[in-house]
Coordinates of C-alpha atoms in Angstrom, one line a residue:
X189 CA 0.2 17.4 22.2
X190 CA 4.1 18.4 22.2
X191 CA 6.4 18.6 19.1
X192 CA 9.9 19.1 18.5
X193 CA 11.4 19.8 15.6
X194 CA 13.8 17.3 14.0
X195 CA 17.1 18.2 11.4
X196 CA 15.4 15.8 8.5
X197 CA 19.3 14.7 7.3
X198 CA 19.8 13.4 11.0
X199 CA 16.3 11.6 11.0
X200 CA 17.3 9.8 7.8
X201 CA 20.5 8.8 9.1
X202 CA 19.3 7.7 12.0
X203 CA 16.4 5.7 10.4
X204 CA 18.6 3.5 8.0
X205 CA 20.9 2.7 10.6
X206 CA 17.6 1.5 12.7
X207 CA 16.7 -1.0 9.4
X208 CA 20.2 -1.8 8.3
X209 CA 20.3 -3.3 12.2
X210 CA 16.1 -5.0 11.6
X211 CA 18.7 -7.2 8.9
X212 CA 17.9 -4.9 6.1
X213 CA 20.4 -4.5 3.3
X214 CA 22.4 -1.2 3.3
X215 CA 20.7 0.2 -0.1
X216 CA 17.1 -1.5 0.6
X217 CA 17.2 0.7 3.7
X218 CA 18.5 3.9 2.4
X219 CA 15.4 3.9 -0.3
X220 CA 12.6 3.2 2.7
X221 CA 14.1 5.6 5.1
X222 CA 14.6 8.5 2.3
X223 CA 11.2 7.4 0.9
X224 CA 9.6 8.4 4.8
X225 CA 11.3 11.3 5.1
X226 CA 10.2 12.5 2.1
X227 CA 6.9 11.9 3.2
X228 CA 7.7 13.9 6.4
X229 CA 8.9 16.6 4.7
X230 CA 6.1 16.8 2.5
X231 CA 3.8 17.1 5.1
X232 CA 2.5 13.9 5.0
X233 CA 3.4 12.5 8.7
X234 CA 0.7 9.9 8.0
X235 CA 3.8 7.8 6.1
X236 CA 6.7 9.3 7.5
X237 CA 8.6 7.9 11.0
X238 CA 5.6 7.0 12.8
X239 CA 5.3 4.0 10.6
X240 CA 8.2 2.8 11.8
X241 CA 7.4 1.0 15.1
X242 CA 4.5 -0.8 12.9
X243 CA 7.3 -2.3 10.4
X244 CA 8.7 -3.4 13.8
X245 CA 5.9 -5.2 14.8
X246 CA 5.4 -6.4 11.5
X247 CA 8.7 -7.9 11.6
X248 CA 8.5 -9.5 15.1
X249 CA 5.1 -11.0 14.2
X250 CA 7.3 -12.8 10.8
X251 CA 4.8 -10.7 7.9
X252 CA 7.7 -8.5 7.2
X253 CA 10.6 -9.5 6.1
X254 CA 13.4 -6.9 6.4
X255 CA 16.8 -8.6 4.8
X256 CA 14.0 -9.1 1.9
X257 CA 15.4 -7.7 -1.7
X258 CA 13.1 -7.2 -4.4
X259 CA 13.2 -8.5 -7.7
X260 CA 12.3 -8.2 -11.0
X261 CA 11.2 -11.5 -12.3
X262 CA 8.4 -12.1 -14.9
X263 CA 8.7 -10.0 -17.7
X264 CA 6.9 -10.1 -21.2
X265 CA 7.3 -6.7 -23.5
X266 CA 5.7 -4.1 -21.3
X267 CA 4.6 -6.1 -18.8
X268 CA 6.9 -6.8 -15.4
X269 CA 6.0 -8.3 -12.7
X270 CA 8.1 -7.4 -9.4
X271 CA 8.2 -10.3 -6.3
X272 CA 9.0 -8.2 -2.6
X273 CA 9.7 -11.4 -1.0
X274 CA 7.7 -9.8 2.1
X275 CA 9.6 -7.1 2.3
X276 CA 9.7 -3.6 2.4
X277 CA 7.3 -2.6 -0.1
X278 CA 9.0 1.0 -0.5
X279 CA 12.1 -0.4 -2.3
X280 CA 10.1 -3.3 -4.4
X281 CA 7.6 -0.6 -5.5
X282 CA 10.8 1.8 -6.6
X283 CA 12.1 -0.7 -8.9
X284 CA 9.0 -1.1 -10.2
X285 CA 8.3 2.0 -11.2
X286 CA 11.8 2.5 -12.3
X287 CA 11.4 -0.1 -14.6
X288 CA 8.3 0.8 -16.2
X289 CA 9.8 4.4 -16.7
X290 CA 12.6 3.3 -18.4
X291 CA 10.8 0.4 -20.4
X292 CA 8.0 2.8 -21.7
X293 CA 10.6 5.1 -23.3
X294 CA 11.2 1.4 -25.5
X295 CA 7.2 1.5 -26.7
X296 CA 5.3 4.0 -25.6
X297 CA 4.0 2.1 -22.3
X298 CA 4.5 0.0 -19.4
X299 CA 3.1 -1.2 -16.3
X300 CA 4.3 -3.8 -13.7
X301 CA 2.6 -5.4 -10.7
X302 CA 4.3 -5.4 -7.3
X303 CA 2.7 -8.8 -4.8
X304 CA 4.1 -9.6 -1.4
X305 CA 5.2 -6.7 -0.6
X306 CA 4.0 -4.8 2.9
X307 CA 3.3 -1.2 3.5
X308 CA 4.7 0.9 0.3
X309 CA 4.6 4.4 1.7
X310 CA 3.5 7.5 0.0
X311 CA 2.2 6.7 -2.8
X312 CA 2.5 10.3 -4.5
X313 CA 6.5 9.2 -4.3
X314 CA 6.3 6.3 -7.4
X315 CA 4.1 9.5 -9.4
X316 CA 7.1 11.7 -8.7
X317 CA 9.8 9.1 -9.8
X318 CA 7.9 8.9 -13.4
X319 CA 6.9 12.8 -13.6
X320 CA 11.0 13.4 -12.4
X321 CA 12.0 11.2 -15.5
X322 CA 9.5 13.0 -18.0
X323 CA 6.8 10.4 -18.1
X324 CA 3.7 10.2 -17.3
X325 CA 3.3 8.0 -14.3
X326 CA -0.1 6.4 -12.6
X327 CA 0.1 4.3 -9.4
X328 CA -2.6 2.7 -7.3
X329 CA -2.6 0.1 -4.5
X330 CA -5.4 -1.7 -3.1
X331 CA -6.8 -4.4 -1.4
X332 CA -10.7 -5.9 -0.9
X333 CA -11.5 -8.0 1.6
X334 CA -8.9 -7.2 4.6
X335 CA -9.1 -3.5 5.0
X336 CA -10.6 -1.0 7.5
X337 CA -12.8 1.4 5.3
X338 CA -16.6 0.4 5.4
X339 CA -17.8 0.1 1.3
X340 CA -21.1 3.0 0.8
X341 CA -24.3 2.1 2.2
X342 CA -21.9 -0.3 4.9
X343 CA -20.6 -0.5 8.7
X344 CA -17.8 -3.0 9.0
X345 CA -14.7 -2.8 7.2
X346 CA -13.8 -4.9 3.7
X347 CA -12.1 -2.3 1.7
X348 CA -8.5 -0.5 2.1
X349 CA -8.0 3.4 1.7
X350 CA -6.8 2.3 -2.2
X351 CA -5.3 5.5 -2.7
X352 CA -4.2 6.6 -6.4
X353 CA -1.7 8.6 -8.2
X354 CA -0.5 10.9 -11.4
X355 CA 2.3 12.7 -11.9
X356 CA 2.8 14.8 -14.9
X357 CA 5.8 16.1 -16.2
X358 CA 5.4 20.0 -17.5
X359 CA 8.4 22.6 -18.6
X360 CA 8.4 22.9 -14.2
X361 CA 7.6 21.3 -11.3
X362 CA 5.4 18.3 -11.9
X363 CA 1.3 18.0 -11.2
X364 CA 1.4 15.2 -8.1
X365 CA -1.6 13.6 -7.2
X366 CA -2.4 11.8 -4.7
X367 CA -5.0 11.1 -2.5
X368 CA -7.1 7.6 -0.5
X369 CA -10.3 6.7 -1.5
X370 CA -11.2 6.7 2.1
X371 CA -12.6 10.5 3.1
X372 CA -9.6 9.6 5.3
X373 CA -6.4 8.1 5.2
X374 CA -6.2 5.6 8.0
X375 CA -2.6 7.6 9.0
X376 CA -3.9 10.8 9.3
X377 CA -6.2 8.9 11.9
X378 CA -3.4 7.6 13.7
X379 CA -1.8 11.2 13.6
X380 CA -4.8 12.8 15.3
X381 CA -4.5 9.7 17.5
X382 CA -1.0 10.6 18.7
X383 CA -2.0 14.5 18.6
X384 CA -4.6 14.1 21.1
X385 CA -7.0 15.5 18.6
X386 CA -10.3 14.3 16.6
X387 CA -11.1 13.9 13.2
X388 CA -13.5 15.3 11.1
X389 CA -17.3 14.9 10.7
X390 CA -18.3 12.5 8.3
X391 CA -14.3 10.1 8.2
X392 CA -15.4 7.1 10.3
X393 CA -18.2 5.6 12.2
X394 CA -17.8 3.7 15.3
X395 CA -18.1 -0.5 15.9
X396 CA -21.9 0.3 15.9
X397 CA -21.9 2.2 12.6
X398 CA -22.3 5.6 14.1
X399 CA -20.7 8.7 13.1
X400 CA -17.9 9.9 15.3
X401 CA -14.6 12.1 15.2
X402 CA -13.3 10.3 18.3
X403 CA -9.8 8.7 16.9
X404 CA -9.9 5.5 19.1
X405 CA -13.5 4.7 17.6
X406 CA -11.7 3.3 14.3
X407 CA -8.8 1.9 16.6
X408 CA -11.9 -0.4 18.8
X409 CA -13.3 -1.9 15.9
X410 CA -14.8 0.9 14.0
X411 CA -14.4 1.8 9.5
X412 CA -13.2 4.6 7.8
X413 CA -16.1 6.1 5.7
X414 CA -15.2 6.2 1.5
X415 CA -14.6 9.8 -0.3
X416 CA -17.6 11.5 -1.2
X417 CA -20.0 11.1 2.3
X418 CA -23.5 10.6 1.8
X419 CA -23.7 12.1 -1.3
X420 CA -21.3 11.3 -3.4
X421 CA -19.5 7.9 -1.5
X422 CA -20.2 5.6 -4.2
X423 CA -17.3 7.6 -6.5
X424 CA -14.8 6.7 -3.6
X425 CA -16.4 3.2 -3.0
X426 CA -16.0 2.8 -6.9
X427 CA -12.6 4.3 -7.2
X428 CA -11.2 1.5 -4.2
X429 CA -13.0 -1.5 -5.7
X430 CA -11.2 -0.6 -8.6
X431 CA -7.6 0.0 -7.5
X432 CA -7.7 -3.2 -5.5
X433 CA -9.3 -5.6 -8.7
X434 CA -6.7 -3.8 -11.2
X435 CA -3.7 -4.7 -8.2
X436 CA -5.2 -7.9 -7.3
X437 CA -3.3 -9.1 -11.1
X438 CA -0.3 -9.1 -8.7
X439 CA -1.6 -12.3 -6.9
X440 CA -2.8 -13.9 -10.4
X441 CA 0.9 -15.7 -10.3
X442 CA 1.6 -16.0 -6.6
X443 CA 1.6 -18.1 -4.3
X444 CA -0.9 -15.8 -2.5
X445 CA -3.5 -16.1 -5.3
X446 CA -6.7 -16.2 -4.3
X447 CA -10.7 -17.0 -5.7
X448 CA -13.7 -16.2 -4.9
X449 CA -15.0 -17.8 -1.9
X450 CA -11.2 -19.5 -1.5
X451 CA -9.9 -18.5 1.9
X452 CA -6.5 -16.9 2.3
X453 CA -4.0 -19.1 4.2
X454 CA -2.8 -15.2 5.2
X455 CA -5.9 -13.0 6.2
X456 CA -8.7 -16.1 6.8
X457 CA -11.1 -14.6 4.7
X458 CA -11.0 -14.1 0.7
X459 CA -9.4 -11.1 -0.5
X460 CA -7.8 -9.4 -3.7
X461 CA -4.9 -6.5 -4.4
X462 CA -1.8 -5.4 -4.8
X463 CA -0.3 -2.5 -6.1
X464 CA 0.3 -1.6 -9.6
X465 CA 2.1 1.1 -11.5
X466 CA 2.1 2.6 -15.1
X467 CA 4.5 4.9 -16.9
X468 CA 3.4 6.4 -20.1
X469 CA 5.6 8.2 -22.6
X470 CA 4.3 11.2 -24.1
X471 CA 7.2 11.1 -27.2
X472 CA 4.8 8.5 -28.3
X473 CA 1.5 10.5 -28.2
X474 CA 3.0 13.1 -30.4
X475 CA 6.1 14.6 -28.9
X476 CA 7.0 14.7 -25.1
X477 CA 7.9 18.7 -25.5
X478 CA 5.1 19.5 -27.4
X479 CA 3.2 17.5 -24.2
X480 CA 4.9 19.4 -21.2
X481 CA 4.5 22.7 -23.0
X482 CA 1.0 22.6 -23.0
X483 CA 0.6 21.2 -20.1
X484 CA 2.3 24.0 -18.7
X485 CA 0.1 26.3 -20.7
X486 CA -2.7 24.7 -18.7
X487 CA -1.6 25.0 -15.3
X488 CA -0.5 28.4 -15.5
X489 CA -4.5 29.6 -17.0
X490 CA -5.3 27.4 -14.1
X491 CA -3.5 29.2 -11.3
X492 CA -4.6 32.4 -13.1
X493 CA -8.5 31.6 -12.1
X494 CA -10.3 33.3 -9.9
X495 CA -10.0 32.1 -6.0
X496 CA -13.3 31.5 -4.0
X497 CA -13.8 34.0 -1.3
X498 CA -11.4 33.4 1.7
X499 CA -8.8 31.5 -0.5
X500 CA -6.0 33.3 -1.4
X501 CA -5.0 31.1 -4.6
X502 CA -5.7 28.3 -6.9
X503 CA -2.9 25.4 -5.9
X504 CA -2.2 22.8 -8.8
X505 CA -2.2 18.9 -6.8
X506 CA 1.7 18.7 -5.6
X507 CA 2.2 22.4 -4.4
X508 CA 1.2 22.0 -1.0
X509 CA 4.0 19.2 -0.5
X510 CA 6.6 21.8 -2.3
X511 CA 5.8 24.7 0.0
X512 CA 6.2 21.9 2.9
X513 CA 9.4 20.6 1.9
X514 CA 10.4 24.2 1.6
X515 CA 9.3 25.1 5.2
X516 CA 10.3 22.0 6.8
X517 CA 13.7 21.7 5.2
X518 CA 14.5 24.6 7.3
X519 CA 12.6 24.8 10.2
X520 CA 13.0 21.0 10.6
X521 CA 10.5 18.2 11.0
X522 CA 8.1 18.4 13.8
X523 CA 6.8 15.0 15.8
X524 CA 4.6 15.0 18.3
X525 CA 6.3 13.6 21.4
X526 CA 4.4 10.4 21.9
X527 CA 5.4 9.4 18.5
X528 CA 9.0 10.5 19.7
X529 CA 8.8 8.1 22.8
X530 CA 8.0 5.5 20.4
X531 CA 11.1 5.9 18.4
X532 CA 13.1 6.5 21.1
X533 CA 12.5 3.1 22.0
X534 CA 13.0 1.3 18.7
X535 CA 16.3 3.1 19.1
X536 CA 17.3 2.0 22.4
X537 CA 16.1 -1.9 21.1
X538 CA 18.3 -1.7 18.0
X539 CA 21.2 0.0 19.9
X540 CA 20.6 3.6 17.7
X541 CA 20.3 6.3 19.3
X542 CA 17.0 8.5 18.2
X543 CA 18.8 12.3 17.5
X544 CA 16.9 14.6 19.8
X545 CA 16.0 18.0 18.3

């Protein structure tokens, strides 16, 4: 499949003025479109532009709401508790972190709960906020019940991809991770869709159950397998049950609260998540420089280990995304040109004109 390469600046541009016309507000679509050009840029297409013509259908079937703000409403020392309204979950999950990064600093540690809020990106991005700040920061997001990967031993879908985050602060660049639960995240499926490509062995199984690496398998009716395979795919199955229990306190106080065997008014079936972040203050575990120095100390022994034959060197978890913001930032971000065609046309809807290369 085709790409052209993109100017990101002009892509960003381009992208707010696409949500400001959706009926966002002006700064509520400046964070979302920075927040998937980021992703772009950091090599992660899977959250980047292509999402946008699903926000689109999201909003024309009334689940998202775009002139939606975020707020902040319940909060009780170092707990918060952030209400998206149904809107962009980007922007609600921001001031969320934000909020716990800034609240920790006040005793030692914070977390708040972000519920009704849709798609919230790259999830790496809410680790980076806290990590930029000089705290630690942990984010998950998951869901049980209404998602597309198959739980071990399974077939049929129940769980989401429940991906989690860390970012840690060092005397550098932070350590980002960030990964899905899933062998695979569900965009990098829709990626190789658009590419023309397959998948690899051992990511999803057909509507049948049976392994495949044909794209359009998980797209009829078939589950994203978790991380680990056969061997070891009770450690993702674990990790997802987890992320979407610990986000499902989100719903505890909404009007979207569910219990077992209770329905959802929403999905019609019972389900549980949310997303949930944590920011961590190292000050308060014996001095934050004393923290980031030997963290430092650490990644550097690290990257001084011995590489496996045919790698060339030991990466620390957020490097990759560095050397693609690098690359991309000056070559410019490539699309494949039947996600282009896509955005053309959500340009041509909204009256916005998609930049050509």
């Amino acid at each position: 499949m085709r790409e052209s390469l993109h100017p990101a600046a002009r892509l960003e541009e381009w992208t707010r003025q696409v949500f400001v016309a959706m009926g966002a507000d002006p700064a509520v679509a400046a964070t979302v479109a920075g927040h998937l050009l980021r992703a772009n840029l950091s090599g992660h297409d899977s959250h980047g532009l292509l999402r946008i013509p699903q926000y689109v259908a999201e909003a024309d079937r009334g689940d998202l709401v775009p002139s939606a703000v975020a707020e902040l409403g319940l909060v009780k020392g170092g707990v918060g508790m952030v209400d998206a309204g149904r809107g962009f979950g980007h922007s609600a999950t921001t001031l969320a972190m934000e909020w716990a990064a800034e609240r920790c600093l006040q005793q030692g540690i914070a977390a708040a709960s972000v519920r009704r809020a849709n798609h919230i990106g790259r999830l790496g991005e809410y680790a980076e906020l806290a990590a930029g700040k000089g705290v630690i920061g942990v984010a998950t997001v998951g869901v049980v019940g209404a998602g597309g990967v198959a739980p071990h031993g399974g077939r049929s879908r129940y769980l989401g991809t429940n991906p989690w985050a860390f970012g840690i602060p060092t005397a550098g660049e932070p350590m980002i991770y960030d990964a899905a639960t899933s062998a695979l995240a569900e965009g990098k499926v829709r990626v190789a869709r658009f590419k023309g490509v397959t998948v690899p062995e051992g990511a999803i199984v057909d509507v049948d159950g049976r392994p495949t690496v044909q794209p359009e398998d998980f797209y009829a009716g078939g589950a994203l397998l978790p991380m680990g395979g056969s061997l070891a795919g009770h450690k993702g199955y674990g990790l997802a049950l987890s992320s979407a229990l610990l986000g499902g306190l989100a719903m505890i106080d909404g009007e979207d609260a569910t219990t077992a065997g209770t329905a959802s008014s929403t999905l019609g079936e019972a389900w549980l998540g949310g997303a949930m972040v944590i920011a961590i203050d190292p000050e308060w575990f014996g001095g934050a420089e004393r923290y980031r120095m030997a963290v430092t100390a650490a990644l550097e022994e690290l990257r001084r280990q011995p590489p496996a034959d045919g790698v060339e060197a030991i990466l620390i978890p957020g490097d990759p995304e560095r050397m693609s913001r690098d690359r991309r930032g000056r070559e410019g971000v490539p699309i494949p040109e039947a996600v282009v065609e896509e955005l053309r046309a959500v340009g041509e809807r909204y009256g916005v004109g998609f930049p050509e290369g």
